[in-house]
mmCIF file with all atom_site columns, C-alpha atoms and ligand atoms in Angstrom:
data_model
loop_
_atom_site.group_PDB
_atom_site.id
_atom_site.type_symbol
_atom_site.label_atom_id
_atom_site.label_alt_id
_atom_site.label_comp_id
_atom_site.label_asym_id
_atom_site.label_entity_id
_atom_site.label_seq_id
_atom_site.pdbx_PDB_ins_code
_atom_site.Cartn_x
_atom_site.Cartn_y
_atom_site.Cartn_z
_atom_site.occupancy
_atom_site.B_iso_or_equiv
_atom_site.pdbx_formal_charge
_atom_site.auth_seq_id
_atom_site.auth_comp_id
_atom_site.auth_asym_id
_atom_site.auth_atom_id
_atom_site.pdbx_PDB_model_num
ATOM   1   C  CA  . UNK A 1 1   ? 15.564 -0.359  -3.842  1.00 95.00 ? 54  UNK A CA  1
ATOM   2   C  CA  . UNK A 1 2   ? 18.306 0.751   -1.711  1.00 97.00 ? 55  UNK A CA  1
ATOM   3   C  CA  . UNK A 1 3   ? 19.495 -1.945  1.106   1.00 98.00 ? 56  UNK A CA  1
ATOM   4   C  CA  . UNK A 1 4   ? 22.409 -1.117  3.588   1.00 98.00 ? 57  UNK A CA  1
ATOM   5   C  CA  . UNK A 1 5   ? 23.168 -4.280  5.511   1.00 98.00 ? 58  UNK A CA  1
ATOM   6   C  CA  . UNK A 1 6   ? 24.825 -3.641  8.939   1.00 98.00 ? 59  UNK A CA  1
ATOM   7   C  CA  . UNK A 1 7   ? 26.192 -0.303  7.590   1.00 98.00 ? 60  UNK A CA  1
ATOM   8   C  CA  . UNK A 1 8   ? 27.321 -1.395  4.124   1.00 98.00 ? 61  UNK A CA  1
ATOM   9   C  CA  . UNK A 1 9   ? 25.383 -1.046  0.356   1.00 98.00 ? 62  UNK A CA  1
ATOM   10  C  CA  . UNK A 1 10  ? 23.706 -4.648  -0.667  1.00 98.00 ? 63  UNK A CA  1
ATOM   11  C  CA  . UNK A 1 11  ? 22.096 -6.230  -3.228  1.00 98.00 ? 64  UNK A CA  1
ATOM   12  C  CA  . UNK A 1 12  ? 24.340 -6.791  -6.222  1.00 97.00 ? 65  UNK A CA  1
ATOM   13  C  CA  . UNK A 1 13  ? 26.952 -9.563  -6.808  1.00 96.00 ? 66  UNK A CA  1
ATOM   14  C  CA  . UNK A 1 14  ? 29.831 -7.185  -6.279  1.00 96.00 ? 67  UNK A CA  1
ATOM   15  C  CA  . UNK A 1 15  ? 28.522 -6.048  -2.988  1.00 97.00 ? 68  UNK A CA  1
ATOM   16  C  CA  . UNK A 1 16  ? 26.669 -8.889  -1.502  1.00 98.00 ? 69  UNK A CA  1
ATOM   17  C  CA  . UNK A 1 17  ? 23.577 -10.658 -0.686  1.00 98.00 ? 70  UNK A CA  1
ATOM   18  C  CA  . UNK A 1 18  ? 20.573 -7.881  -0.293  1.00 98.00 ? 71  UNK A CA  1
ATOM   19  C  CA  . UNK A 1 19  ? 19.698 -9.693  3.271   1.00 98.00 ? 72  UNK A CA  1
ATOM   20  C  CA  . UNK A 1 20  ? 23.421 -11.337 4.857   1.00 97.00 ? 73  UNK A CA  1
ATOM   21  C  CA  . UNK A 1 21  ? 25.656 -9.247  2.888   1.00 97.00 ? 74  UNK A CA  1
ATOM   22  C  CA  . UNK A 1 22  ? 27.473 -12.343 2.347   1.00 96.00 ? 75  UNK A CA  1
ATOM   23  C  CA  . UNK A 1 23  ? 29.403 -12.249 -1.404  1.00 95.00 ? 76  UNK A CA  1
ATOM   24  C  CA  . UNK A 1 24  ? 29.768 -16.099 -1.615  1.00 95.00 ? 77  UNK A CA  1
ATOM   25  C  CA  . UNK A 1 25  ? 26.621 -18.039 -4.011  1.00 95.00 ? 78  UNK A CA  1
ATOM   26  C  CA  . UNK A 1 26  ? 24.677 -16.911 -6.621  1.00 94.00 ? 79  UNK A CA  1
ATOM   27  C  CA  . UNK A 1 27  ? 20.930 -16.121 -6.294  1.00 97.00 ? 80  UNK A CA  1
ATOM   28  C  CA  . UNK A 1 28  ? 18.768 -13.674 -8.220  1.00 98.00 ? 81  UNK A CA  1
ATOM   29  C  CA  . UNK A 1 29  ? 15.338 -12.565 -6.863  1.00 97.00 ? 82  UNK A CA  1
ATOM   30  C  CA  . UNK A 1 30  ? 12.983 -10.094 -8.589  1.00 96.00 ? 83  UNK A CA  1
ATOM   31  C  CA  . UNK A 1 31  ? 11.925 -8.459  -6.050  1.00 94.00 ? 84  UNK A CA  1
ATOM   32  C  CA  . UNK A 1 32  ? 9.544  -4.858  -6.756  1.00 90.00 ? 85  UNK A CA  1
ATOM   33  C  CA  . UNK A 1 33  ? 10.728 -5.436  -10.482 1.00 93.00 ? 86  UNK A CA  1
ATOM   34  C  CA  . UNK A 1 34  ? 14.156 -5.281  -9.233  1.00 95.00 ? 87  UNK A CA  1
ATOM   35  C  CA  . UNK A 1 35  ? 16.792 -8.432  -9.676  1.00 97.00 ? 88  UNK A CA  1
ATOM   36  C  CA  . UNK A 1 36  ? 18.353 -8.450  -6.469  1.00 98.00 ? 89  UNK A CA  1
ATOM   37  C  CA  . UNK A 1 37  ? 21.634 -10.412 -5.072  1.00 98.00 ? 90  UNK A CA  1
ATOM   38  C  CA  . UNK A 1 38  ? 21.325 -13.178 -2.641  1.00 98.00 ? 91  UNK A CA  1
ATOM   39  C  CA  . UNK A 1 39  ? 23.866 -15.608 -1.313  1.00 97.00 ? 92  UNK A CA  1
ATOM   40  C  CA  . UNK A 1 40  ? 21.395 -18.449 -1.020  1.00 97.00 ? 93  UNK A CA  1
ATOM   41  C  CA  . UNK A 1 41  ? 17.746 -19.112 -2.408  1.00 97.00 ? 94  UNK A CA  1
ATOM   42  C  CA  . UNK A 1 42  ? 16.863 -18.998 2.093   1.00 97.00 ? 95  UNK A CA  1
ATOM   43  C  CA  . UNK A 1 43  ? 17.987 -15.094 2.188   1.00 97.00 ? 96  UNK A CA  1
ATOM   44  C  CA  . UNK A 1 44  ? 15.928 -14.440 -0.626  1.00 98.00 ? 97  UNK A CA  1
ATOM   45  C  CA  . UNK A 1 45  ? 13.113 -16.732 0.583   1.00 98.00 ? 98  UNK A CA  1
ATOM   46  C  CA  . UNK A 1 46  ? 13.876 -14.746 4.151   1.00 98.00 ? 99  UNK A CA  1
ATOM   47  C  CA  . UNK A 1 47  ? 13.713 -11.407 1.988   1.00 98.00 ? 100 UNK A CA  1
ATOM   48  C  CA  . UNK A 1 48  ? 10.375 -11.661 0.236   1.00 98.00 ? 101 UNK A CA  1
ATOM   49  C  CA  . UNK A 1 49  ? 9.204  -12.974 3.359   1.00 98.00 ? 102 UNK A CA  1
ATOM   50  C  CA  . UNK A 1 50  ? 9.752  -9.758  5.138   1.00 98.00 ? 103 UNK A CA  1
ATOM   51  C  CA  . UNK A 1 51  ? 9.036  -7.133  2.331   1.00 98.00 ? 104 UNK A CA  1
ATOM   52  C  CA  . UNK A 1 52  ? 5.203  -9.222  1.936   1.00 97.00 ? 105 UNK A CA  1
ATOM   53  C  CA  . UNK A 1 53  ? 5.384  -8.661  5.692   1.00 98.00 ? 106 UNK A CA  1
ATOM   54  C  CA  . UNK A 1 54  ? 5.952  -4.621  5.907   1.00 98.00 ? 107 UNK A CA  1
ATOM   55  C  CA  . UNK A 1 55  ? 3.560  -3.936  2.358   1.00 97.00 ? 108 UNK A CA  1
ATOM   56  C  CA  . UNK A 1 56  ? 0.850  -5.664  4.305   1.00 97.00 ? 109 UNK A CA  1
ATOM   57  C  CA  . UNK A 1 57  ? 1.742  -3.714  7.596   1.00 97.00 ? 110 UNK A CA  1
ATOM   58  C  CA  . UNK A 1 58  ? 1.554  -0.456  5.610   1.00 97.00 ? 111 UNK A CA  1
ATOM   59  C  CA  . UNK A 1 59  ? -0.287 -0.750  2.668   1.00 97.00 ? 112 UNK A CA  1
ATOM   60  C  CA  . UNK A 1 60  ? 2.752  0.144   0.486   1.00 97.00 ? 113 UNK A CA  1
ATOM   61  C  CA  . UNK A 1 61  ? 3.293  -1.026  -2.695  1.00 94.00 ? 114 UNK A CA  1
ATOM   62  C  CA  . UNK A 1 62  ? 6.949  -0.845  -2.837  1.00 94.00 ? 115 UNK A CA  1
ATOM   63  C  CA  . UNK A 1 63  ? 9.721  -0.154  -0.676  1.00 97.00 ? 116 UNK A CA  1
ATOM   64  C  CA  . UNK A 1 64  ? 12.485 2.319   -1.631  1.00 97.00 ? 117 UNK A CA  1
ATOM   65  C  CA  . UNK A 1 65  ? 15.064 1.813   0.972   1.00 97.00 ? 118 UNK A CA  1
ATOM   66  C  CA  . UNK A 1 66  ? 15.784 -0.695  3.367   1.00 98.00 ? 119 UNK A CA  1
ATOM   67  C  CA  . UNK A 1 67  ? 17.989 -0.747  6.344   1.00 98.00 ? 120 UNK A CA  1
ATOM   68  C  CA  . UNK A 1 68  ? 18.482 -4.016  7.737   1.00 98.00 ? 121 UNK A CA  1
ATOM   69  C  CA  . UNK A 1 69  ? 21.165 -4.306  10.896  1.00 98.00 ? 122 UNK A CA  1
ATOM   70  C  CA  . UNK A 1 70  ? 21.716 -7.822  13.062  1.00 98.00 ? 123 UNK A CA  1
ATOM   71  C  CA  . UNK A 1 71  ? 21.796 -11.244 11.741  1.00 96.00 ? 124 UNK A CA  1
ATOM   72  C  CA  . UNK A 1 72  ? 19.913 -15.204 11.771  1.00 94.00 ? 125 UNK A CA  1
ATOM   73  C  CA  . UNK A 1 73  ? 21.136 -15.644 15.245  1.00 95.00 ? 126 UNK A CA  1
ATOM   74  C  CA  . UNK A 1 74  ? 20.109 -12.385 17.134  1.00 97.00 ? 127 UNK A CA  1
ATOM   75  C  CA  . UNK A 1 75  ? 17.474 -11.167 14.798  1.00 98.00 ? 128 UNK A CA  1
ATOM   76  C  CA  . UNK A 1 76  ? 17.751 -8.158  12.644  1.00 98.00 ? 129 UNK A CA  1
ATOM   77  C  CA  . UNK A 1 77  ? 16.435 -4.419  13.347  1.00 98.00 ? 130 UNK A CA  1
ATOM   78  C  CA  . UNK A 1 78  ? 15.236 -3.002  10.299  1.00 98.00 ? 131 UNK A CA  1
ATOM   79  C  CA  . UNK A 1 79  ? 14.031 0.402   9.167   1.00 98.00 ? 132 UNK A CA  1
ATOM   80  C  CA  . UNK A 1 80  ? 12.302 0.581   5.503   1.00 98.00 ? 133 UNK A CA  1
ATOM   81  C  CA  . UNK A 1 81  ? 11.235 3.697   3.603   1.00 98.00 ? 134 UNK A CA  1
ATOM   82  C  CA  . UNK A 1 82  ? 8.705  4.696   1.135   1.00 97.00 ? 135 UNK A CA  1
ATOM   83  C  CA  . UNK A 1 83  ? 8.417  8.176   -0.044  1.00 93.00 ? 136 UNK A CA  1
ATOM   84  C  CA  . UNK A 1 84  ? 8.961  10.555  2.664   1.00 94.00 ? 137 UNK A CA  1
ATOM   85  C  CA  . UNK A 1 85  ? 7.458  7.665   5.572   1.00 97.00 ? 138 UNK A CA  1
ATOM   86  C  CA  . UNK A 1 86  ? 9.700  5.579   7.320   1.00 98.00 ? 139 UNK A CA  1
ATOM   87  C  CA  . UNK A 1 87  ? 8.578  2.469   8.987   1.00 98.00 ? 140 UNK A CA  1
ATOM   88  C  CA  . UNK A 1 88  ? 11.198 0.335   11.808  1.00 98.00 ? 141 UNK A CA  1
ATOM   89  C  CA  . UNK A 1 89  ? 10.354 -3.249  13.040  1.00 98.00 ? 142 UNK A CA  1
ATOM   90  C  CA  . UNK A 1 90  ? 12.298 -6.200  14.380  1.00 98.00 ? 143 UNK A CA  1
ATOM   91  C  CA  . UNK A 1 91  ? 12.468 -9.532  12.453  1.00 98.00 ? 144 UNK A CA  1
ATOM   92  C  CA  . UNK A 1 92  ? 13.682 -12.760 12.943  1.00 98.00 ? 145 UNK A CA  1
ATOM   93  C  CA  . UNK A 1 93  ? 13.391 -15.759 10.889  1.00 98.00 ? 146 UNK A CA  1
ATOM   94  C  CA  . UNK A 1 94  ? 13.092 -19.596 11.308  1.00 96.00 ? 147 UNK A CA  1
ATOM   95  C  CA  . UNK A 1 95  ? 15.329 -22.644 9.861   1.00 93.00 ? 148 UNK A CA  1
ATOM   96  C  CA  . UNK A 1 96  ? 12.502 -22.746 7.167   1.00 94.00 ? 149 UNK A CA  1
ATOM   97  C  CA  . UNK A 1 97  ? 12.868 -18.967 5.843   1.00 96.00 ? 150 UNK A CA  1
ATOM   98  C  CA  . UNK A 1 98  ? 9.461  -17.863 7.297   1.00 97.00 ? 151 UNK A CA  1
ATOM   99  C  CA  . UNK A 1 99  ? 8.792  -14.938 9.455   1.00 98.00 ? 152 UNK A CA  1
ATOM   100 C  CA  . UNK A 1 100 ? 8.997  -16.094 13.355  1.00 98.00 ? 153 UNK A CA  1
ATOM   101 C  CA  . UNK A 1 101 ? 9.233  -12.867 15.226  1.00 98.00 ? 154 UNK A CA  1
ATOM   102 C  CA  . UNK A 1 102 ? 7.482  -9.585  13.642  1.00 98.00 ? 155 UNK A CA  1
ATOM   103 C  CA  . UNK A 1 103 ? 7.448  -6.339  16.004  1.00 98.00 ? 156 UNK A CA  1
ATOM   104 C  CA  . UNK A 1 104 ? 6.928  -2.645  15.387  1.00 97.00 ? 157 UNK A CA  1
ATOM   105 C  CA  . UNK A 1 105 ? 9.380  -0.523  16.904  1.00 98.00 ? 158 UNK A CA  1
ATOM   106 C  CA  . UNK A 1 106 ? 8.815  3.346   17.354  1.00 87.00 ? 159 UNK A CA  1
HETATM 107 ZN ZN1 . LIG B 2 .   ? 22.527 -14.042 2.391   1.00 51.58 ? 291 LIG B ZN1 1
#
């Protein structure tokens, strides 16, 4: 999967946590048979959260790329793709890593 967070490549250790960006911590999630970087075991809790959330919006079975722009505070405008479909929402999580806020955007 291919994750730009607020305009800059994610997911590995070298270039951060797949949902902050943050390069501190040390968190693997398999995610779509993919290990993916996190700072924190929330981001990745955060993470799955949301992917669950937009394969059960759209019936896909995996995501391909990801786009994720904002942050905890404001809330984070996303864009994920899958094939040649492209699918944007708004998220924002609570203190507990679940999904709080879920909207389709056009
Ligand atoms: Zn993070």
């Amino acid at each position: 999967m291919k994750i730009i967070v607020n305009g800059k490549e994610a997911g590995t250790k070298e270039k951060g946590c797949a949902l902050c960006g943050g390069t501190w911590g040390d968190y693997y999630e398999d995610i779509d048979g993919e290990k993916l970087f996190f700072c924190c075991d929330i981001c990745a809790l955060e993470f799955v959260n949301m992917a669950n959330e937009i394969k059960k919006r759209t019936n896909w079975r995996k995501i391909d790329e990801l786009i994720i722009n904002g942050n905890y505070y404001t809330g984070r405008t996303c864009s994920a793709k899958n094939e040649n479909k492209e699918y944007k929402f708004y998220v924002k999580f609570n203190d507990e890593g679940g999904v709080e806020t879920f909207k389709e955007l056009s």
